[in-house]
Short mmCIF file of C-alpha atoms and ligand atoms in Angstrom, two decimals:
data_model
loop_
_atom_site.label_atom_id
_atom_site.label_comp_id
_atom_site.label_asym_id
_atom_site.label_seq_id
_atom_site.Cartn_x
_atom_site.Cartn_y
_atom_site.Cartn_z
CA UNK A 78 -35.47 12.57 -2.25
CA UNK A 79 -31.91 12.59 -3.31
CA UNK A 80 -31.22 12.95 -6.80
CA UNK A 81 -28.19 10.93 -7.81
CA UNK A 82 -26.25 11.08 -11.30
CA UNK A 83 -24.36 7.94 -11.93
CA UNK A 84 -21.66 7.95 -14.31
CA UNK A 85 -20.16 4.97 -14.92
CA UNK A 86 -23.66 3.29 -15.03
CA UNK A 87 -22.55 -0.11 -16.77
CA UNK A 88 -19.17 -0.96 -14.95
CA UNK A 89 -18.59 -3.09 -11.67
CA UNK A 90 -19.43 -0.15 -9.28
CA UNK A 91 -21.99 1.67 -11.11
CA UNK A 92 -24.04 -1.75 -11.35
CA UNK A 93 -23.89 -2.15 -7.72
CA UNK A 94 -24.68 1.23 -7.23
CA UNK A 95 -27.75 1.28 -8.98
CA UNK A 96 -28.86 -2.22 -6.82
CA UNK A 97 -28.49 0.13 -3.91
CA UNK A 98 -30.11 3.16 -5.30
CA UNK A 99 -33.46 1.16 -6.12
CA UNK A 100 -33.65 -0.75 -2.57
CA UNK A 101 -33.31 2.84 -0.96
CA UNK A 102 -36.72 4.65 -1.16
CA UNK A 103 -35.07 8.14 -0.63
CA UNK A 104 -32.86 7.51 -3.60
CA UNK A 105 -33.42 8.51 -7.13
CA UNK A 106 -31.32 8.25 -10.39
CA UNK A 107 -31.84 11.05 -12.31
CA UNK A 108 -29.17 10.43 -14.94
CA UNK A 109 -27.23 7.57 -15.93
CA UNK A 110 -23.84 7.48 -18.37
CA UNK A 111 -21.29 4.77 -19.06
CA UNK A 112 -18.28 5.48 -21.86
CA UNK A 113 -19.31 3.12 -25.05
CA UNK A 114 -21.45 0.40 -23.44
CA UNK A 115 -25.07 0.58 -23.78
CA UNK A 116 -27.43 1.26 -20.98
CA UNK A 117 -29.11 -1.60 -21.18
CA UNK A 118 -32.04 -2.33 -18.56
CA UNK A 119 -30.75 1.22 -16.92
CA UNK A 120 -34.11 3.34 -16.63
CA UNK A 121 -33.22 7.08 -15.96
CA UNK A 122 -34.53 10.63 -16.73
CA UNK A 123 -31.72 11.38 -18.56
CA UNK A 124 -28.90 9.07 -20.70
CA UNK A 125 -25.87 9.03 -22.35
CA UNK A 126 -23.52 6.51 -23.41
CA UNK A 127 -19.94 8.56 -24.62
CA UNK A 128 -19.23 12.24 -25.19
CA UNK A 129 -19.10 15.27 -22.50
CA UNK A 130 -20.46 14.55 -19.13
CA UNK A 131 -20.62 18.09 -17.65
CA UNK A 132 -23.37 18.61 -20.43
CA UNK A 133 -25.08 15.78 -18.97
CA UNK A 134 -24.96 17.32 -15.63
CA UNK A 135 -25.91 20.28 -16.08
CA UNK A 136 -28.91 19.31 -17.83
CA UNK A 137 -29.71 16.35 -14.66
CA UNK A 138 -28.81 18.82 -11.93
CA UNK A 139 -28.00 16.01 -9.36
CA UNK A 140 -27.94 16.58 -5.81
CA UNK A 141 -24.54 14.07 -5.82
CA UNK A 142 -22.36 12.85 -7.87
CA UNK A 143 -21.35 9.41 -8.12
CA UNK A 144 -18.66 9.50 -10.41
CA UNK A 145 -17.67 6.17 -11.05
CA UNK A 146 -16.17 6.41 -14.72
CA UNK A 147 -12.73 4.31 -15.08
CA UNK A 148 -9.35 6.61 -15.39
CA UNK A 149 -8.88 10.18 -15.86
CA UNK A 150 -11.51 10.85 -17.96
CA UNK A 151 -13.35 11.37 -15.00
CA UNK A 152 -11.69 14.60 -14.12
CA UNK A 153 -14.02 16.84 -15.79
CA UNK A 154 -17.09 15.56 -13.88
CA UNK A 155 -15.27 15.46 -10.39
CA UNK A 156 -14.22 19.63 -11.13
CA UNK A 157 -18.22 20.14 -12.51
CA UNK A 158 -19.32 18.58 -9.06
CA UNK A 159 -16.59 20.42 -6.94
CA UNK A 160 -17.23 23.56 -8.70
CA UNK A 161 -20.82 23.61 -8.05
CA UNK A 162 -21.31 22.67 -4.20
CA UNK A 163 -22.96 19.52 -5.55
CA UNK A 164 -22.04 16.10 -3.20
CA UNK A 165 -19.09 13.99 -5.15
CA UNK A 166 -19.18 10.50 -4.36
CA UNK A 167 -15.71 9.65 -5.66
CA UNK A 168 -14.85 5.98 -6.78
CA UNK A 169 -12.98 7.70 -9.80
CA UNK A 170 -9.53 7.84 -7.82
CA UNK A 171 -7.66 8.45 -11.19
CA UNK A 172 -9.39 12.35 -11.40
CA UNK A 173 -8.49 13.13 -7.41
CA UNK A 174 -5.08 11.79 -8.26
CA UNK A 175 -4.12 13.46 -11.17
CA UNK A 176 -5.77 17.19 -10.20
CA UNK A 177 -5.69 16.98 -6.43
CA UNK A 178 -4.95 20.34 -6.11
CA UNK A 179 -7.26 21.82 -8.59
CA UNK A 180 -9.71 19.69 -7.20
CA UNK A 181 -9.52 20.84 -3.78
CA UNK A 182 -9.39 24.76 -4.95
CA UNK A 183 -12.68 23.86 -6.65
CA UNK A 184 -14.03 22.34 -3.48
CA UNK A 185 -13.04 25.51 -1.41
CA UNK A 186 -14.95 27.92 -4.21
CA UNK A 187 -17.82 25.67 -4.18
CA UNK A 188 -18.42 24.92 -0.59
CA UNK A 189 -19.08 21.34 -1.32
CA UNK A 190 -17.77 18.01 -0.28
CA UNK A 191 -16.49 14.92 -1.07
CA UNK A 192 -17.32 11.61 0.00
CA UNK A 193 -15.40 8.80 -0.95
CA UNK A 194 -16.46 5.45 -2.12
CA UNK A 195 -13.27 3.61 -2.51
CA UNK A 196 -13.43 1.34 0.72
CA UNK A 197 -10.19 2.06 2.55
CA UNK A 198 -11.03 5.95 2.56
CA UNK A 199 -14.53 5.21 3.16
CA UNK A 200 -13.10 3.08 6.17
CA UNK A 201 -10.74 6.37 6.80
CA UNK A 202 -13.30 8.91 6.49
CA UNK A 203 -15.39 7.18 9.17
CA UNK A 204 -12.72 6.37 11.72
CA UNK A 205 -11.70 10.62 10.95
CA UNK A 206 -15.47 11.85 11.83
CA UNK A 207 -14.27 14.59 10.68
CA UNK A 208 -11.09 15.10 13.02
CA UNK A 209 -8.42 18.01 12.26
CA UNK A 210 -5.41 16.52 11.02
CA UNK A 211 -3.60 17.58 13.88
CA UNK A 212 -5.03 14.76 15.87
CA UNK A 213 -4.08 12.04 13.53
CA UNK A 214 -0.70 10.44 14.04
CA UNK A 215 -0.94 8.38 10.54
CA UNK A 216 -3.24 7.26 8.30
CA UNK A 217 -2.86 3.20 7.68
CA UNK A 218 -4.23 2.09 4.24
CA UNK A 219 -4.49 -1.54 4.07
CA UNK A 220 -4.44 -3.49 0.62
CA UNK A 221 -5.02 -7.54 0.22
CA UNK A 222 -1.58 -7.31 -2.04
CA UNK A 223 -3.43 -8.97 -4.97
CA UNK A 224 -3.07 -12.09 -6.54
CA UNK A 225 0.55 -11.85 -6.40
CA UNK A 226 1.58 -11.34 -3.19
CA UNK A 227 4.43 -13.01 -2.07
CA UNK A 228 6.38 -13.83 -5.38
CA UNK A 229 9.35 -13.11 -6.51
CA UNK A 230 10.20 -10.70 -9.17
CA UNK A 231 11.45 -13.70 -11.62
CA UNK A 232 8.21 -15.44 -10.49
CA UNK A 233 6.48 -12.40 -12.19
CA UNK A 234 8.27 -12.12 -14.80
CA UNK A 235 6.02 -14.38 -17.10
CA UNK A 236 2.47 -14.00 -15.89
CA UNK A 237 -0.66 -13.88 -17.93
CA UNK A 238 -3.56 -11.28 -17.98
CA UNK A 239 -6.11 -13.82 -16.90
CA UNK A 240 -3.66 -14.50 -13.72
CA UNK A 241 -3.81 -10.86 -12.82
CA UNK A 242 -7.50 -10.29 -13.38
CA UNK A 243 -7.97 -13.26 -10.72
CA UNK A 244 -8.18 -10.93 -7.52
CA UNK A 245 -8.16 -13.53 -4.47
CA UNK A 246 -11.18 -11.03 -2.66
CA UNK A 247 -12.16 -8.15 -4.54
CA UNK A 248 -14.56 -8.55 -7.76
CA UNK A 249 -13.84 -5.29 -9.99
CA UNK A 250 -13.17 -4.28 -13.25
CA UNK A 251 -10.17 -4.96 -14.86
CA UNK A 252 -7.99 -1.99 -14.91
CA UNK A 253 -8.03 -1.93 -10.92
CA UNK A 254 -8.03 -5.09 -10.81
CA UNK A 255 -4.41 -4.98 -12.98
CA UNK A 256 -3.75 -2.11 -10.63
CA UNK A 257 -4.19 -4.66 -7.52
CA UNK A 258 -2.20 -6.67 -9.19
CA UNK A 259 0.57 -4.67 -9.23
CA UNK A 260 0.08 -2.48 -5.92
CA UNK A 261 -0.49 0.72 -8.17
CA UNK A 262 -3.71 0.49 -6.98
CA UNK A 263 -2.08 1.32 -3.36
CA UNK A 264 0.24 3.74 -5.05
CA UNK A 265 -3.16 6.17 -6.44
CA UNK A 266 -4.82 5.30 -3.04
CA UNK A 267 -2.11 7.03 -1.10
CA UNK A 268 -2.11 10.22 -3.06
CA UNK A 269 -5.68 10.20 -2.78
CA UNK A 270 -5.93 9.61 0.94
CA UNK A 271 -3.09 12.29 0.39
CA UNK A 272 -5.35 14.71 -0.61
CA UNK A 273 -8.78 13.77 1.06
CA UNK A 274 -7.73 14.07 4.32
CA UNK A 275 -4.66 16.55 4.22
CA UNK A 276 -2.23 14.47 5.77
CA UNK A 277 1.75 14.06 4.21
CA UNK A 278 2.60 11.17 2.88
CA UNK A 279 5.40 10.43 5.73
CA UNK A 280 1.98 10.17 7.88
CA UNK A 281 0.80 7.29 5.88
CA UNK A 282 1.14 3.69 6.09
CA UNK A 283 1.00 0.74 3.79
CA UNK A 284 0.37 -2.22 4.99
CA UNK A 285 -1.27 -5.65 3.64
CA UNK A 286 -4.18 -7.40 5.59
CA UNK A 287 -5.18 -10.60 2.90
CA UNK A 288 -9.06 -10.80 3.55
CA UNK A 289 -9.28 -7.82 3.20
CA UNK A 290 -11.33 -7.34 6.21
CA UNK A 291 -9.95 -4.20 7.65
CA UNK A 292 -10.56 -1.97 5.66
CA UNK A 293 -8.34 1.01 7.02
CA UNK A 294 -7.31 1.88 10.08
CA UNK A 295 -6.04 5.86 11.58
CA UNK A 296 -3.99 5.63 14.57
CA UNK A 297 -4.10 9.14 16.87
CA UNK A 298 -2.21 11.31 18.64
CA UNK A 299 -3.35 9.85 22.13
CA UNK A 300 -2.33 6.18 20.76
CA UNK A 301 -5.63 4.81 19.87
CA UNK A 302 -5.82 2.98 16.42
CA UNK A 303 -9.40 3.12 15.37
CA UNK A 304 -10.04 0.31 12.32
CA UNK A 305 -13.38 -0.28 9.60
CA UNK A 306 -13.67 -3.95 9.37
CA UNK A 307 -16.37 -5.73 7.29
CA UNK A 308 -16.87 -7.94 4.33
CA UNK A 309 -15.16 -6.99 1.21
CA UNK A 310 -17.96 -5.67 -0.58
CA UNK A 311 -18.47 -1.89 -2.33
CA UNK A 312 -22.08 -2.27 -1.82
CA UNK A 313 -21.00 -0.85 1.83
CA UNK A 314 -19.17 2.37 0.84
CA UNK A 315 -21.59 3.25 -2.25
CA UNK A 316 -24.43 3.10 0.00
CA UNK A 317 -22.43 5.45 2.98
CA UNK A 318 -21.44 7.64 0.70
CA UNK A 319 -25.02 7.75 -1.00
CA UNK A 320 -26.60 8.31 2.09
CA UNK A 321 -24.40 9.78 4.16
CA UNK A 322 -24.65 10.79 7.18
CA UNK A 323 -27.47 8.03 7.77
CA UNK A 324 -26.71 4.41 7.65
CA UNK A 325 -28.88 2.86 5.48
CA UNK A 326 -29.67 -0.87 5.64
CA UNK A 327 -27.38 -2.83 3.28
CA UNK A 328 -27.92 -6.88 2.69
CA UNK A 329 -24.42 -7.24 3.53
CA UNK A 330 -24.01 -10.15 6.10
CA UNK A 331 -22.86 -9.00 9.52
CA UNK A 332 -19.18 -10.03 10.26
CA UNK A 333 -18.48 -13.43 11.85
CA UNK A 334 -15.31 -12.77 13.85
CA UNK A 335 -14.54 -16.51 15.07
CA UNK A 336 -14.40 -17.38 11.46
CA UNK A 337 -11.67 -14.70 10.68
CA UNK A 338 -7.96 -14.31 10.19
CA UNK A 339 -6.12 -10.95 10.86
CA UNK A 340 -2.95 -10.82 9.78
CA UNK A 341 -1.04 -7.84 8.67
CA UNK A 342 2.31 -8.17 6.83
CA UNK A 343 4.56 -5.08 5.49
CA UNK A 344 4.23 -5.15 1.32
CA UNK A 345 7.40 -5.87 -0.84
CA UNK A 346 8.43 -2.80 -2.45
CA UNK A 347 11.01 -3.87 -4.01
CA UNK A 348 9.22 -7.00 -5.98
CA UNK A 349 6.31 -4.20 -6.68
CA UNK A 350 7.57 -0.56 -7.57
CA UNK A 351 4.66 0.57 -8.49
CA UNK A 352 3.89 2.05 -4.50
CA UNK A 353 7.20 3.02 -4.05
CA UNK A 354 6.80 5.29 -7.38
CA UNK A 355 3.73 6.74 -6.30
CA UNK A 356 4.99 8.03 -3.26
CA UNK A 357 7.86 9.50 -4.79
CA UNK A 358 5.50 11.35 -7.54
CA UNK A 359 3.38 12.26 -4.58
CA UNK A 360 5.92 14.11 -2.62
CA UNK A 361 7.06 15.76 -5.59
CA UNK A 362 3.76 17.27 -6.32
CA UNK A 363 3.12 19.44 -9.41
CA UNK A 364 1.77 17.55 -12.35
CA UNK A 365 4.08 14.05 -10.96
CA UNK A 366 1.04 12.16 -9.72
CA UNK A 367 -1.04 13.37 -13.47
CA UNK A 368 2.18 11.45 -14.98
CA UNK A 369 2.47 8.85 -12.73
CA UNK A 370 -1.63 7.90 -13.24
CA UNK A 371 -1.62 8.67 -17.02
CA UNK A 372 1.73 6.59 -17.88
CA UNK A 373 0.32 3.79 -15.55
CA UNK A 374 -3.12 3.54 -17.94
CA UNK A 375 -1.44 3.20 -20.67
CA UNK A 376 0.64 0.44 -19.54
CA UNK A 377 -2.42 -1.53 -18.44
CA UNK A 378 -3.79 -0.73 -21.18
CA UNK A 379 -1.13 -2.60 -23.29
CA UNK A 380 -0.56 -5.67 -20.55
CA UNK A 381 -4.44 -5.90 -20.85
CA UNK A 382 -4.09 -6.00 -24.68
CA UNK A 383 -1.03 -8.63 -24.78
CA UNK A 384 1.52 -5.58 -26.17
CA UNK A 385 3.41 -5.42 -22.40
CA UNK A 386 4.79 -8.01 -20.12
CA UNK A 387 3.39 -7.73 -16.61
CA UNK A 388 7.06 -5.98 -15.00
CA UNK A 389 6.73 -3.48 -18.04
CA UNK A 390 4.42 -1.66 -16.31
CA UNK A 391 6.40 -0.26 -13.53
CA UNK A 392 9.27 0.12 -16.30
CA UNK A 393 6.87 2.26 -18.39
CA UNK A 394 5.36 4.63 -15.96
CA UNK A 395 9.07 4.78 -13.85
CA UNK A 396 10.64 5.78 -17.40
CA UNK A 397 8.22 8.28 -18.09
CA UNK A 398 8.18 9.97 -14.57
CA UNK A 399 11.97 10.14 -15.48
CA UNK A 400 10.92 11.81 -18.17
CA UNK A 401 8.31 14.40 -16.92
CA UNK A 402 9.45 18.10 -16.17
CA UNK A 403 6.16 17.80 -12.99
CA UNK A 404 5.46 21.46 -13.32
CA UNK A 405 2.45 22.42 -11.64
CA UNK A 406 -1.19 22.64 -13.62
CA UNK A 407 -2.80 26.49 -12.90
CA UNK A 408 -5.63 24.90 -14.66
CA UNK A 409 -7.39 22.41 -16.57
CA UNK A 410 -5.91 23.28 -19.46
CA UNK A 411 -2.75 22.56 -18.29
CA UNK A 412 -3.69 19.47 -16.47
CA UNK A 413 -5.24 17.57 -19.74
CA UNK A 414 -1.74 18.95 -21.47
CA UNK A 415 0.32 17.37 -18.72
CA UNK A 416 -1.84 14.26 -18.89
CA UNK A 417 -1.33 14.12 -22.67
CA UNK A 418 2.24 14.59 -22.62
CA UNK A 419 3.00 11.74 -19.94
CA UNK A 420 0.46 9.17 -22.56
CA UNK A 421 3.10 9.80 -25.00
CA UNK A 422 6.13 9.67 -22.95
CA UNK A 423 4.96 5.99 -21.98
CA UNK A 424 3.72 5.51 -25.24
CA UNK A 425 7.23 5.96 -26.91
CA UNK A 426 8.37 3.38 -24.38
CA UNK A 427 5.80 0.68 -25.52
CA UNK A 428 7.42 1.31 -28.92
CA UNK A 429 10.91 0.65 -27.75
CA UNK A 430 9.59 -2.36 -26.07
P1 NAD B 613 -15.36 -0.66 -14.86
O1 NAD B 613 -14.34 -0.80 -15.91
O2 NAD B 613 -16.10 -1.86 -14.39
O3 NAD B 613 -16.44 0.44 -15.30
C1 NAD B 613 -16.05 1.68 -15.79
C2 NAD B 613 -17.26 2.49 -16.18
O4 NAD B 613 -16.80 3.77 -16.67
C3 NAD B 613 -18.08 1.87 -17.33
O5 NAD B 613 -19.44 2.16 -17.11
C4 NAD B 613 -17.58 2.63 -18.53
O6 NAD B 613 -18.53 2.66 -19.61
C5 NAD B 613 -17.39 4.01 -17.94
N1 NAD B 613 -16.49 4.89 -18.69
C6 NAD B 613 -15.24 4.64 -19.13
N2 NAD B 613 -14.76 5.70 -19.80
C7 NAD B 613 -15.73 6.64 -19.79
C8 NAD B 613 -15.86 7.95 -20.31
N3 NAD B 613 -14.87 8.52 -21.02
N4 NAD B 613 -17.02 8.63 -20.09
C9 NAD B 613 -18.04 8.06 -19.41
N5 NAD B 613 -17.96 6.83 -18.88
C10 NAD B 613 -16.83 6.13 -19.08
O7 NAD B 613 -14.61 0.06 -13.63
P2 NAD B 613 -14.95 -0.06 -12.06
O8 NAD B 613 -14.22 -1.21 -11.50
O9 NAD B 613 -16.39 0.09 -11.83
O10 NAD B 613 -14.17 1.23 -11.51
C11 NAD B 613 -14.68 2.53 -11.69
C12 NAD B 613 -13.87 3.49 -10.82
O11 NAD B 613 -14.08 3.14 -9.44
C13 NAD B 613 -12.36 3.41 -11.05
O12 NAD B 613 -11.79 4.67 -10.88
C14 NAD B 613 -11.88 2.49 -9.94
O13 NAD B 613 -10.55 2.73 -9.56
C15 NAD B 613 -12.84 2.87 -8.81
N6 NAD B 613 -13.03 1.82 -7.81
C16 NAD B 613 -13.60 0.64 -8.19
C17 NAD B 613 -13.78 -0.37 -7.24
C18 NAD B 613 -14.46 -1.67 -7.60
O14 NAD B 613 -14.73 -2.47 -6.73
N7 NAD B 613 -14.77 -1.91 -8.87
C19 NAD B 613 -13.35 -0.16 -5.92
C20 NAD B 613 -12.77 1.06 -5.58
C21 NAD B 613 -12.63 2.05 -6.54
MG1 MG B 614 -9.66 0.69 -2.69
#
């Protein structure tokens, strides 16, 4: 039996995940948190809705992790998992992100390992099996481009929050789903494939696929390109990275290719900084990626709430980068500081604005 801890019980991957948890009979939740909803309907060992999760984890001692809590207030549970040798089953992109590298020093003092539930690294993790990096030529992250793919920059200039929560094939909740919108979704999921797999970011591709079929793709050294294909639907990743290295049984539907389209199209950086941005506050390193994540939440944040216009965003998070001296975190500590600091750097921009 396989105790899981599932934080981020009440959001769009945390429900799912508990759907597969209960059809799997090796499965168990053994604690469940979300930030301020209630648990409604959840029935675990051990609950919490708000306050410190490492307390909840220590007292749940979980066999993984599914860490599925919304922005970087995940960090502290991704290090506690890390730390420990316990499995992390990482939707939480925002904590891998923003303390990559203290993440990863954890994971080498633990002796632990991650296992990602976002679908394109899920997809790259299982084309990898494991491969040294020298083998890979590039990594090719695929994104559907959102709902806006293909305007203009004057197109965007005017659209609404309920036009950017309308994701043509992914269901999610909304601050990815503004992040989908706006490609920094692809932007986090770079640095995080960035740091997953230990491959530079001039080894890693963007490109859009619409349905959002392929889910990812690694091309190697000896020019094969091996992709993930499949519905778009989490259920798929949660339950790999739950059960990994088995394949459980899912109820996904199995693909019908002579129904699909494949097309693959390079995305517009130029009409959607938010990628290019990421990259550049990847490749810089230090405490640029903590900025780049924390400015970006609180720019969705205010588009959500009707205080930004949709192009604010990138102007928020590329003013505050500006602003950011990106020196490296030795520790927590420092990380939540430079995480702080970057919240207000944006946040005197939303004033201006
Ligand atoms: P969501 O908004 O639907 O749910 C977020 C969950 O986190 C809720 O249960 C909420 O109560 C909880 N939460 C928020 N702040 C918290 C805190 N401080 N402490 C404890 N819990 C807190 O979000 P989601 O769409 O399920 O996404 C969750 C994470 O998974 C995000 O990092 C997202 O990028 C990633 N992800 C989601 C999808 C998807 O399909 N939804 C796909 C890939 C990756
Ligand atoms: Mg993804």
């Amino acid at each position: 039996m396989k105790r899981v801890a599932l934080l981020g019980a009440t959001g769009s991957i945390g429900r799912q995940a508990i759907e597969i948890i209960e059809a799997h009979p090796g499965l168990e939740l053994c604690a469940a948190a979300s930030g301020s909803t209630p648990l409604d309907g959840i029935d675990a060992p051990l609950t919490q809705v708000g306050g410190d999760l490492t307390e909840l984890l220590d007292r749940a001692e979980p066999d993984v992790v599914l860490n599925a809590v919304v922005g970087f207030a995940g960090i502290h549970a991704t290090l506690w998992a890390l730390e420990r040798g316990v499995d992390l089953a990482l939707a939480n992109k925002e904590s891998l992100v923003a303390g990559g590298e203290l993440a990863l020093a954890a994971m080498r003092r633990g002796g632990g390992r991650m296992l990602p539930v976002d679908s394109e690294h899920s997809a790259l993790f299982q084309c990898l099996e494991s491969r040294s990096p020298e083998q890979v030529h590039s990594l090719v992250l695929t994104g559907s481009g959102g709902p806006f793919r293909g305007r203009t920059r004057d197109e965007l200039a005017g659209v609404t929050v309920d036009a950017a929560l309308a994701h043509p094939t992914w269901s999610m909740g909304p601050k990815i789903t503004v992040d989908s919108s706006t490609l920094a979704n692809k932007g986090l999921e770079l640095i995080e494939a960035h740091f997953l797999f230990d491959v530079p970011y001039e080894r890693i591709e963007v490109v859009l696929q619409p349905t959002s079929i392929v889910h990812s793709l690694v091309r190697f050294r000896d020019g094969a390109a091996l992709a993930h294909l499949g519905y778009p639907d989490m259920r798929a990743p949660i339950s790999y990275a739950l059960t990994y290295p088995e394949r459980a049984a899912t109820p996904l539907a199995p693909l019908d290719l002579a129904s699909l389209t494949l097309e693959f199209r390079a995305p517009d950086l130029e009409t959607f900084p938010m990628l290019a941005l990421a990259r550049d506050a990847g490749e810089r390193g230090g405490t640029y990626p903590c900025a780049y994540n924390a400015a970006n939440e609180v720019a969705v944040a205010a588009f959500l709430a009707g205080r930004l216009p949709f192009l604010g965003i990138a102007d928020v998070v590329a003013d505050a980068l500006a602003r950011t001296d990106g020196a490296p975190a030795r520790d927590l500590d420092d990380l939540v500081e430079a995480d702080r600091t970057a919240r207000a750097l944006a946040g005197e921009r939303l004033v201006v604005a």
